[in-house]
DNA sequence: TGGCTTGTTGCTAAATATACAACATTGTTT
DNA sequence: AAACAATGTTGTATATTTAGCAACAAGCCA
């Protein structure tokens, strides 16, 4: 499978710009990619011609362009699961007072495709579009448990509690299948606990997962199983609405 | 300014896929681009390697990939105006019961970057990320009136009421500058009226516009000036919060 | 089965992109 | 202020890369 080099380079530049907080200059891009300034310049111009990047008027630095926003939104629109799931996310927020999320599998990670905030006052940056590892998030583990059996390649630790042993993970996935919900007990971010359950389509295939997340102070270990039962119930209702018949 | 051909072709393919409702096959892409199948195949593979497209398991057809969602969201995150404007959009929805929108200028069009729905029950597809013409939308005209004076190249008609004459448009822009708000009276979509006002930064430069839109039955011509005063007021409050001192 | 379409892979000619260099432009330092 | 440094852009020739052709493989339908 031969790659088209210049296209690949262009896409790599977009990946670079994603990281850069406030843009990158031509020379900077060239250095990072270990290509010549002139090549970087021409690639960036081509990207700019199609609005995939924009150059700041004053600083002449390049940033990701509005075209990506448009295209990204198209990806979202195509995921009808998102529309169907929204009322169920609202339900979770109403019942728990915590944030609710919807994710699907993409690039062997959990791709957040919707989010409902618990309080409009406390507004955080949207996590929609972000990718998270599967082995240490509730949404991810719920999808692993009911997925096609493919395991993540590496169990990278993020906190002290992150599961790094395949056997331990396998055991927990079995438990998740039995209980119907997955828990992330500060395994990804300190001070944050999450509960999630898988969503299935009419053929029983895994579609994604929904869940809630909140500060460990509110989502306590005493309450977490109640939350689990709730999330499992709501995820089941959603699956049912999508035509999934439990026990099939 | 020489364009890198293969990169440009890759980007054009993404543009194509944006239009295709349920994906495109290799041959289809090749035909549409008037390039060889083999070239299309290799370009698509490269795009797929970086998750800019995905091929459906069963049909082998290509669709826009999750990477675009991630990148698009980064574009949104960078627009801090969006965070600052959100409470003001909420205010507009509370006061009018109609949908509120925030847009900025991009690619000489109005790029919608946020939206607040009037009723959670009635959920339409998100317009975030979509581009609309400037000369026949309230948000667009508000930005034209307070922008750098650059006019749209063509005044394409969308409805019977769309302004297609430069002189008429210029006259209306003057009026908008005087009144402080712009109106779209079924000039873009039949049965929809919109009201919008410009948002400025601390130096008085145009940042974007906010406004409301609703069915002509509710947003009547009698009420529209009241809505206009309201939108102008709220947009002014937002500008003030961003450091804009009126009269500077 | 036999035609039909679609997707992928070798191969070589030929177009294309690359790096080098020179130049223009901006900002910085003494 | 003036020289300097750093950045971005534009020719140009070489050499790499890509494009199209053709053959092949795989699925689909009648």
PDB file of C-alpha atoms in Angstrom, chain A:
ATOM      1  CA  UNK A   1       0.000   0.000   0.000  1.00  0.00           C
ATOM      2  CA  UNK A   2       1.955   2.893  -1.296  1.00  0.00           C
ATOM      3  CA  UNK A   3       1.260   6.218   0.310  1.00  0.00           C
ATOM      4  CA  UNK A   4       1.025   9.401  -1.671  1.00  0.00           C
ATOM      5  CA  UNK A   5       3.830  11.298  -0.062  1.00  0.00           C
ATOM      6  CA  UNK A   6       2.732  14.866  -0.515  1.00  0.00           C
ATOM      7  CA  UNK A   7      -0.803  14.149   0.596  1.00  0.00           C
ATOM      8  CA  UNK A   8       0.528  12.363   3.653  1.00  0.00           C
ATOM      9  CA  UNK A   9       2.764  15.313   4.396  1.00  0.00           C
ATOM     10  CA  UNK A  10      -0.146  17.690   4.162  1.00  0.00           C
ATOM     11  CA  UNK A  11      -2.184  15.601   6.570  1.00  0.00           C
ATOM     12  CA  UNK A  12       0.753  15.374   8.944  1.00  0.00           C
ATOM     13  CA  UNK A  13       0.947  19.138   8.940  1.00  0.00           C
ATOM     14  CA  UNK A  14      -2.676  19.290  10.036  1.00  0.00           C
ATOM     15  CA  UNK A  15      -1.835  16.880  12.825  1.00  0.00           C
ATOM     16  CA  UNK A  16       1.014  19.150  13.858  1.00  0.00           C
ATOM     17  CA  UNK A  17      -1.188  22.224  13.868  1.00  0.00           C
ATOM     18  CA  UNK A  18      -3.665  20.446  16.080  1.00  0.00           C
ATOM     19  CA  UNK A  19      -1.082  20.384  18.844  1.00  0.00           C
ATOM     20  CA  UNK A  20       0.168  23.928  18.394  1.00  0.00           C
ATOM     21  CA  UNK A  21      -1.812  26.186  20.673  1.00  0.00           C
ATOM     22  CA  UNK A  22      -1.404  29.369  18.694  1.00  0.00           C
ATOM     23  CA  UNK A  23      -0.327  28.393  15.255  1.00  0.00           C
ATOM     24  CA  UNK A  24       2.985  27.584  13.646  1.00  0.00           C
ATOM     25  CA  UNK A  25       5.205  29.395  11.195  1.00  0.00           C
ATOM     26  CA  UNK A  26       6.460  27.987   7.934  1.00  0.00           C
ATOM     27  CA  UNK A  27       9.983  27.420   9.231  1.00  0.00           C
ATOM     28  CA  UNK A  28       8.655  25.819  12.394  1.00  0.00           C
ATOM     29  CA  UNK A  29       6.576  23.378  10.386  1.00  0.00           C
ATOM     30  CA  UNK A  30       9.524  22.599   8.118  1.00  0.00           C
ATOM     31  CA  UNK A  31      11.787  21.852  11.075  1.00  0.00           C
ATOM     32  CA  UNK A  32       9.213  19.663  12.771  1.00  0.00           C
ATOM     33  CA  UNK A  33       8.610  17.707   9.586  1.00  0.00           C
ATOM     34  CA  UNK A  34      12.280  17.723   8.584  1.00  0.00           C
ATOM     35  CA  UNK A  35      11.487  19.033   5.148  1.00  0.00           C
ATOM     36  CA  UNK A  36      12.651  22.163   3.399  1.00  0.00           C
ATOM     37  CA  UNK A  37      11.114  25.541   4.111  1.00  0.00           C
ATOM     38  CA  UNK A  38      10.031  25.839   0.520  1.00  0.00           C
ATOM     39  CA  UNK A  39       8.205  22.531   0.609  1.00  0.00           C
ATOM     40  CA  UNK A  40       6.473  23.492   3.818  1.00  0.00           C
ATOM     41  CA  UNK A  41       5.535  26.828   2.329  1.00  0.00           C
ATOM     42  CA  UNK A  42       3.953  25.258  -0.727  1.00  0.00           C
ATOM     43  CA  UNK A  43       2.145  22.583   1.223  1.00  0.00           C
ATOM     44  CA  UNK A  44       0.752  25.188   3.584  1.00  0.00           C
ATOM     45  CA  UNK A  45      -0.385  27.326   0.692  1.00  0.00           C
ATOM     46  CA  UNK A  46      -2.214  24.415  -0.828  1.00  0.00           C
ATOM     47  CA  UNK A  47      -3.910  23.679   2.476  1.00  0.00           C
ATOM     48  CA  UNK A  48      -4.804  27.342   2.749  1.00  0.00           C
ATOM     49  CA  UNK A  49      -6.280  27.391  -0.749  1.00  0.00           C
ATOM     50  CA  UNK A  50      -8.853  24.917   0.428  1.00  0.00           C
ATOM     51  CA  UNK A  51      -9.352  26.577   3.826  1.00  0.00           C
ATOM     52  CA  UNK A  52      -7.963  23.651   5.728  1.00  0.00           C
ATOM     53  CA  UNK A  53      -5.608  26.114   7.339  1.00  0.00           C
ATOM     54  CA  UNK A  54      -5.688  29.878   7.703  1.00  0.00           C
ATOM     55  CA  UNK A  55      -2.818  32.238   8.249  1.00  0.00           C
ATOM     56  CA  UNK A  56      -3.246  34.888  10.852  1.00  0.00           C
ATOM     57  CA  UNK A  57      -3.212  38.279   9.146  1.00  0.00           C
ATOM     58  CA  UNK A  58      -0.707  39.853  11.474  1.00  0.00           C
ATOM     59  CA  UNK A  59       1.653  37.080  12.490  1.00  0.00           C
ATOM     60  CA  UNK A  60       1.511  35.088   9.236  1.00  0.00           C
ATOM     61  CA  UNK A  61       1.330  31.961  11.371  1.00  0.00           C
ATOM     62  CA  UNK A  62      -0.851  29.120  10.266  1.00  0.00           C
ATOM     63  CA  UNK A  63      -3.746  27.619  12.191  1.00  0.00           C
ATOM     64  CA  UNK A  64      -6.349  24.984  11.517  1.00  0.00           C
ATOM     65  CA  UNK A  65      -9.019  26.424   9.252  1.00  0.00           C
ATOM     66  CA  UNK A  66     -12.796  26.608   9.276  1.00  0.00           C
ATOM     67  CA  UNK A  67     -13.113  23.956   6.597  1.00  0.00           C
ATOM     68  CA  UNK A  68     -12.261  21.352   9.209  1.00  0.00           C
ATOM     69  CA  UNK A  69     -15.091  22.548  11.396  1.00  0.00           C
ATOM     70  CA  UNK A  70     -17.530  22.147   8.546  1.00  0.00           C
ATOM     71  CA  UNK A  71     -16.282  18.699   7.649  1.00  0.00           C
ATOM     72  CA  UNK A  72     -16.192  17.596  11.265  1.00  0.00           C
ATOM     73  CA  UNK A  73     -19.779  18.610  11.724  1.00  0.00           C
ATOM     74  CA  UNK A  74     -20.712  16.515   8.721  1.00  0.00           C
ATOM     75  CA  UNK A  75     -19.197  13.517  10.437  1.00  0.00           C
ATOM     76  CA  UNK A  76     -21.355  14.259  13.456  1.00  0.00           C
ATOM     77  CA  UNK A  77     -24.487  14.645  11.370  1.00  0.00           C
ATOM     78  CA  UNK A  78     -23.937  11.232   9.913  1.00  0.00           C
ATOM     79  CA  UNK A  79     -23.974   9.637  13.332  1.00  0.00           C
ATOM     80  CA  UNK A  80     -27.697   9.386  13.863  1.00  0.00           C
ATOM     81  CA  UNK A  81     -27.036   7.608  17.113  1.00  0.00           C
ATOM     82  CA  UNK A  82     -26.235  11.019  18.505  1.00  0.00           C
ATOM     83  CA  UNK A  83     -29.702  12.384  17.855  1.00  0.00           C
ATOM     84  CA  UNK A  84     -31.386   9.329  19.222  1.00  0.00           C
ATOM     85  CA  UNK A  85     -29.230   9.278  22.329  1.00  0.00           C
ATOM     86  CA  UNK A  86     -29.637  12.908  23.297  1.00  0.00           C
ATOM     87  CA  UNK A  87     -32.841  12.568  25.355  1.00  0.00           C
ATOM     88  CA  UNK A  88     -31.277   9.689  27.230  1.00  0.00           C
ATOM     89  CA  UNK A  89     -28.234  11.751  28.062  1.00  0.00           C
ATOM     90  CA  UNK A  90     -30.584  14.451  29.343  1.00  0.00           C
ATOM     91  CA  UNK A  91     -32.274  11.850  31.497  1.00  0.00           C
ATOM     92  CA  UNK A  92     -28.964  10.827  33.022  1.00  0.00           C
ATOM     93  CA  UNK A  93     -28.096  14.422  33.799  1.00  0.00           C
ATOM     94  CA  UNK A  94     -31.502  15.070  35.351  1.00  0.00           C
ATOM     95  CA  UNK A  95     -31.283  11.986  37.523  1.00  0.00           C
ATOM     96  CA  UNK A  96     -27.695  12.342  38.682  1.00  0.00           C
ATOM     97  CA  UNK A  97     -26.760  15.977  38.341  1.00  0.00           C
ATOM     98  CA  UNK A  98     -23.518  14.914  36.682  1.00  0.00           C
ATOM     99  CA  UNK A  99     -22.261  15.320  33.124  1.00  0.00           C
ATOM    100  CA  UNK A 100     -23.314  12.713  30.597  1.00  0.00           C
ATOM    101  CA  UNK A 101     -21.360  11.554  27.567  1.00  0.00           C
ATOM    102  CA  UNK A 102     -21.848   9.475  24.454  1.00  0.00           C
ATOM    103  CA  UNK A 103     -18.940   7.778  22.717  1.00  0.00           C
ATOM    104  CA  UNK A 104     -18.345   5.375  19.865  1.00  0.00           C
ATOM    105  CA  UNK A 105     -15.343   3.321  18.824  1.00  0.00           C
ATOM    106  CA  UNK A 106     -12.966   5.016  16.398  1.00  0.00           C
ATOM    107  CA  UNK A 107      -9.307   4.444  15.748  1.00  0.00           C
ATOM    108  CA  UNK A 108      -9.352   1.853  18.558  1.00  0.00           C
ATOM    109  CA  UNK A 109     -10.211   4.543  21.024  1.00  0.00           C
ATOM    110  CA  UNK A 110     -13.306   6.077  22.565  1.00  0.00           C
ATOM    111  CA  UNK A 111     -14.494   8.981  20.433  1.00  0.00           C
ATOM    112  CA  UNK A 112     -16.743  11.361  22.326  1.00  0.00           C
ATOM    113  CA  UNK A 113     -19.538  12.470  20.066  1.00  0.00           C
ATOM    114  CA  UNK A 114     -21.914  14.163  22.475  1.00  0.00           C
ATOM    115  CA  UNK A 115     -21.985  15.669  25.883  1.00  0.00           C
ATOM    116  CA  UNK A 116     -24.588  17.197  28.159  1.00  0.00           C
ATOM    117  CA  UNK A 117     -23.363  19.457  30.919  1.00  0.00           C
ATOM    118  CA  UNK A 118     -24.838  19.170  34.372  1.00  0.00           C
ATOM    119  CA  UNK A 119     -24.932  22.895  35.009  1.00  0.00           C
ATOM    120  CA  UNK A 120     -25.045  25.574  32.362  1.00  0.00           C
ATOM    121  CA  UNK A 121     -23.226  27.884  34.740  1.00  0.00           C
ATOM    122  CA  UNK A 122     -20.119  25.739  34.980  1.00  0.00           C
ATOM    123  CA  UNK A 123     -19.058  25.558  31.378  1.00  0.00           C
ATOM    124  CA  UNK A 124     -16.028  23.479  30.486  1.00  0.00           C
ATOM    125  CA  UNK A 125     -14.399  23.038  27.139  1.00  0.00           C
ATOM    126  CA  UNK A 126     -16.269  20.592  25.019  1.00  0.00           C
ATOM    127  CA  UNK A 127     -14.870  17.094  24.927  1.00  0.00           C
ATOM    128  CA  UNK A 128     -16.718  16.304  21.736  1.00  0.00           C
ATOM    129  CA  UNK A 129     -14.289  15.074  19.135  1.00  0.00           C
ATOM    130  CA  UNK A 130     -11.674  13.983  21.630  1.00  0.00           C
ATOM    131  CA  UNK A 131     -10.273  10.475  21.742  1.00  0.00           C
ATOM    132  CA  UNK A 132      -9.681   8.625  24.987  1.00  0.00           C
ATOM    133  CA  UNK A 133      -8.114   5.249  25.724  1.00  0.00           C
ATOM    134  CA  UNK A 134     -10.379   2.280  26.159  1.00  0.00           C
ATOM    135  CA  UNK A 135      -8.787   0.506  29.085  1.00  0.00           C
ATOM    136  CA  UNK A 136      -9.126   3.225  31.684  1.00  0.00           C
ATOM    137  CA  UNK A 137     -12.402   4.958  30.949  1.00  0.00           C
ATOM    138  CA  UNK A 138     -15.869   3.744  31.809  1.00  0.00           C
ATOM    139  CA  UNK A 139     -17.156   4.362  28.284  1.00  0.00           C
ATOM    140  CA  UNK A 140     -14.146   2.568  26.856  1.00  0.00           C
ATOM    141  CA  UNK A 141     -14.414  -0.452  29.115  1.00  0.00           C
ATOM    142  CA  UNK A 142     -18.131  -0.752  28.463  1.00  0.00           C
ATOM    143  CA  UNK A 143     -17.357  -0.904  24.746  1.00  0.00           C
ATOM    144  CA  UNK A 144     -14.481  -3.340  25.234  1.00  0.00           C
ATOM    145  CA  UNK A 145     -16.717  -5.629  27.243  1.00  0.00           C
ATOM    146  CA  UNK A 146     -19.365  -5.824  24.551  1.00  0.00           C
ATOM    147  CA  UNK A 147     -17.178  -5.288  21.508  1.00  0.00           C
ATOM    148  CA  UNK A 148     -15.657  -7.757  19.095  1.00  0.00           C
ATOM    149  CA  UNK A 149     -13.059  -8.921  21.583  1.00  0.00           C
ATOM    150  CA  UNK A 150     -10.199  -6.855  20.194  1.00  0.00           C
ATOM    151  CA  UNK A 151      -8.037  -5.596  23.021  1.00  0.00           C
ATOM    152  CA  UNK A 152      -6.040  -2.376  23.167  1.00  0.00           C
ATOM    153  CA  UNK A 153      -2.396  -2.912  22.286  1.00  0.00           C
ATOM    154  CA  UNK A 154      -0.981  -1.130  25.301  1.00  0.00           C
ATOM    155  CA  UNK A 155      -2.366  -0.539  28.773  1.00  0.00           C
ATOM    156  CA  UNK A 156      -0.653   2.745  29.409  1.00  0.00           C
ATOM    157  CA  UNK A 157      -1.036   4.012  32.982  1.00  0.00           C
ATOM    158  CA  UNK A 158      -2.534   7.448  33.560  1.00  0.00           C
ATOM    159  CA  UNK A 159      -3.013   7.327  37.327  1.00  0.00           C
ATOM    160  CA  UNK A 160      -2.041   4.970  40.133  1.00  0.00           C
ATOM    161  CA  UNK A 161      -5.299   3.114  39.639  1.00  0.00           C
ATOM    162  CA  UNK A 162      -5.078   2.530  35.898  1.00  0.00           C
ATOM    163  CA  UNK A 163      -5.315  -1.150  35.077  1.00  0.00           C
ATOM    164  CA  UNK A 164      -2.066  -2.160  33.392  1.00  0.00           C
ATOM    165  CA  UNK A 165      -2.422  -5.925  33.506  1.00  0.00           C
ATOM    166  CA  UNK A 166      -4.271  -7.712  30.717  1.00  0.00           C
ATOM    167  CA  UNK A 167      -5.505 -10.473  33.037  1.00  0.00           C
ATOM    168  CA  UNK A 168      -6.940  -7.981  35.512  1.00  0.00           C
ATOM    169  CA  UNK A 169      -8.621  -6.130  32.671  1.00  0.00           C
ATOM    170  CA  UNK A 170     -10.092  -9.320  31.267  1.00  0.00           C
ATOM    171  CA  UNK A 171     -11.494 -10.220  34.673  1.00  0.00           C
ATOM    172  CA  UNK A 172     -13.091  -6.801  34.971  1.00  0.00           C
ATOM    173  CA  UNK A 173     -14.585  -7.025  31.497  1.00  0.00           C
ATOM    174  CA  UNK A 174     -16.255 -10.268  32.506  1.00  0.00           C
ATOM    175  CA  UNK A 175     -17.672  -8.516  35.543  1.00  0.00           C
ATOM    176  CA  UNK A 176     -18.893  -5.682  33.338  1.00  0.00           C
ATOM    177  CA  UNK A 177     -20.701  -8.115  31.080  1.00  0.00           C
ATOM    178  CA  UNK A 178     -22.378  -9.633  34.125  1.00  0.00           C
ATOM    179  CA  UNK A 179     -23.322  -6.397  35.856  1.00  0.00           C
ATOM    180  CA  UNK A 180     -24.123  -4.473  32.708  1.00  0.00           C
ATOM    181  CA  UNK A 181     -22.126  -1.373  33.561  1.00  0.00           C
ATOM    182  CA  UNK A 182     -18.501  -0.273  33.729  1.00  0.00           C
ATOM    183  CA  UNK A 183     -16.760   1.897  36.284  1.00  0.00           C
ATOM    184  CA  UNK A 184     -13.741   4.153  36.014  1.00  0.00           C
ATOM    185  CA  UNK A 185     -12.534   4.749  39.551  1.00  0.00           C
ATOM    186  CA  UNK A 186      -9.987   7.528  39.018  1.00  0.00           C
ATOM    187  CA  UNK A 187      -8.187   5.367  36.478  1.00  0.00           C
ATOM    188  CA  UNK A 188      -7.831   8.101  33.877  1.00  0.00           C
ATOM    189  CA  UNK A 189      -8.061  11.379  35.772  1.00  0.00           C
ATOM    190  CA  UNK A 190      -7.467  11.838  39.481  1.00  0.00           C
ATOM    191  CA  UNK A 191     -10.585  12.902  41.301  1.00  0.00           C
ATOM    192  CA  UNK A 192     -12.967  11.794  38.582  1.00  0.00           C
ATOM    193  CA  UNK A 193     -15.185   8.728  38.637  1.00  0.00           C
ATOM    194  CA  UNK A 194     -17.287   7.565  35.700  1.00  0.00           C
ATOM    195  CA  UNK A 195     -19.988   4.992  35.120  1.00  0.00           C
ATOM    196  CA  UNK A 196     -21.015   3.783  31.674  1.00  0.00           C
ATOM    197  CA  UNK A 197     -22.968   1.120  29.828  1.00  0.00           C
ATOM    198  CA  UNK A 198     -22.946  -0.140  26.266  1.00  0.00           C
ATOM    199  CA  UNK A 199     -25.552   0.662  23.622  1.00  0.00           C
ATOM    200  CA  UNK A 200     -26.562  -1.960  21.059  1.00  0.00           C
ATOM    201  CA  UNK A 201     -28.416  -1.851  17.775  1.00  0.00           C
ATOM    202  CA  UNK A 202     -31.296  -4.000  16.638  1.00  0.00           C
ATOM    203  CA  UNK A 203     -28.949  -6.854  15.795  1.00  0.00           C
ATOM    204  CA  UNK A 204     -27.236  -6.729  19.150  1.00  0.00           C
ATOM    205  CA  UNK A 205     -24.088  -5.226  17.704  1.00  0.00           C
ATOM    206  CA  UNK A 206     -22.199  -2.663  19.709  1.00  0.00           C
ATOM    207  CA  UNK A 207     -22.964   0.907  18.702  1.00  0.00           C
ATOM    208  CA  UNK A 208     -21.313   2.887  21.472  1.00  0.00           C
ATOM    209  CA  UNK A 209     -21.690   3.681  25.129  1.00  0.00           C
ATOM    210  CA  UNK A 210     -23.267   6.302  27.337  1.00  0.00           C
ATOM    211  CA  UNK A 211     -22.341   7.260  30.849  1.00  0.00           C
ATOM    212  CA  UNK A 212     -21.874   9.902  33.461  1.00  0.00           C
ATOM    213  CA  UNK A 213     -18.793  11.354  35.067  1.00  0.00           C
ATOM    214  CA  UNK A 214     -18.271  13.534  38.063  1.00  0.00           C
ATOM    215  CA  UNK A 215     -15.946  14.468  40.895  1.00  0.00           C
ATOM    216  CA  UNK A 216     -15.107  11.630  43.256  1.00  0.00           C
ATOM    217  CA  UNK A 217     -16.544  13.709  46.091  1.00  0.00           C
ATOM    218  CA  UNK A 218     -20.013  13.481  44.600  1.00  0.00           C
ATOM    219  CA  UNK A 219     -19.724  10.169  42.788  1.00  0.00           C
ATOM    220  CA  UNK A 220     -18.798   8.221  45.895  1.00  0.00           C
ATOM    221  CA  UNK A 221     -18.080   4.507  46.093  1.00  0.00           C
ATOM    222  CA  UNK A 222     -21.246   4.071  48.135  1.00  0.00           C
ATOM    223  CA  UNK A 223     -23.458   5.598  45.484  1.00  0.00           C
ATOM    224  CA  UNK A 224     -21.607   4.249  42.486  1.00  0.00           C
ATOM    225  CA  UNK A 225     -23.550   1.012  42.160  1.00  0.00           C
ATOM    226  CA  UNK A 226     -26.818   2.921  42.233  1.00  0.00           C
ATOM    227  CA  UNK A 227     -25.483   5.073  39.451  1.00  0.00           C
ATOM    228  CA  UNK A 228     -24.441   1.904  37.663  1.00  0.00           C
ATOM    229  CA  UNK A 229     -27.926   0.453  37.827  1.00  0.00           C
ATOM    230  CA  UNK A 230     -29.337   3.718  36.530  1.00  0.00           C
ATOM    231  CA  UNK A 231     -26.922   4.016  33.659  1.00  0.00           C
ATOM    232  CA  UNK A 232     -27.472   0.376  32.705  1.00  0.00           C
ATOM    233  CA  UNK A 233     -31.221   0.977  32.744  1.00  0.00           C
ATOM    234  CA  UNK A 234     -31.051   4.118  30.604  1.00  0.00           C
ATOM    235  CA  UNK A 235     -28.586   2.545  28.157  1.00  0.00           C
ATOM    236  CA  UNK A 236     -30.924  -0.421  27.935  1.00  0.00           C
ATOM    237  CA  UNK A 237     -33.858   1.869  27.214  1.00  0.00           C
ATOM    238  CA  UNK A 238     -31.864   3.537  24.461  1.00  0.00           C
ATOM    239  CA  UNK A 239     -30.872   0.193  22.964  1.00  0.00           C
ATOM    240  CA  UNK A 240     -34.503  -0.882  23.145  1.00  0.00           C
ATOM    241  CA  UNK A 241     -35.574   2.240  21.308  1.00  0.00           C
ATOM    242  CA  UNK A 242     -33.025   1.395  18.631  1.00  0.00           C
ATOM    243  CA  UNK A 243     -34.685  -1.986  18.234  1.00  0.00           C
ATOM    244  CA  UNK A 244     -32.454  -4.108  20.424  1.00  0.00           C
ATOM    245  CA  UNK A 245     -34.295  -6.992  22.046  1.00  0.00           C
ATOM    246  CA  UNK A 246     -32.476  -8.094  25.184  1.00  0.00           C
ATOM    247  CA  UNK A 247     -31.663 -11.785  25.238  1.00  0.00           C
ATOM    248  CA  UNK A 248     -31.461 -12.150  21.493  1.00  0.00           C
TER     249      UNK A 248
END
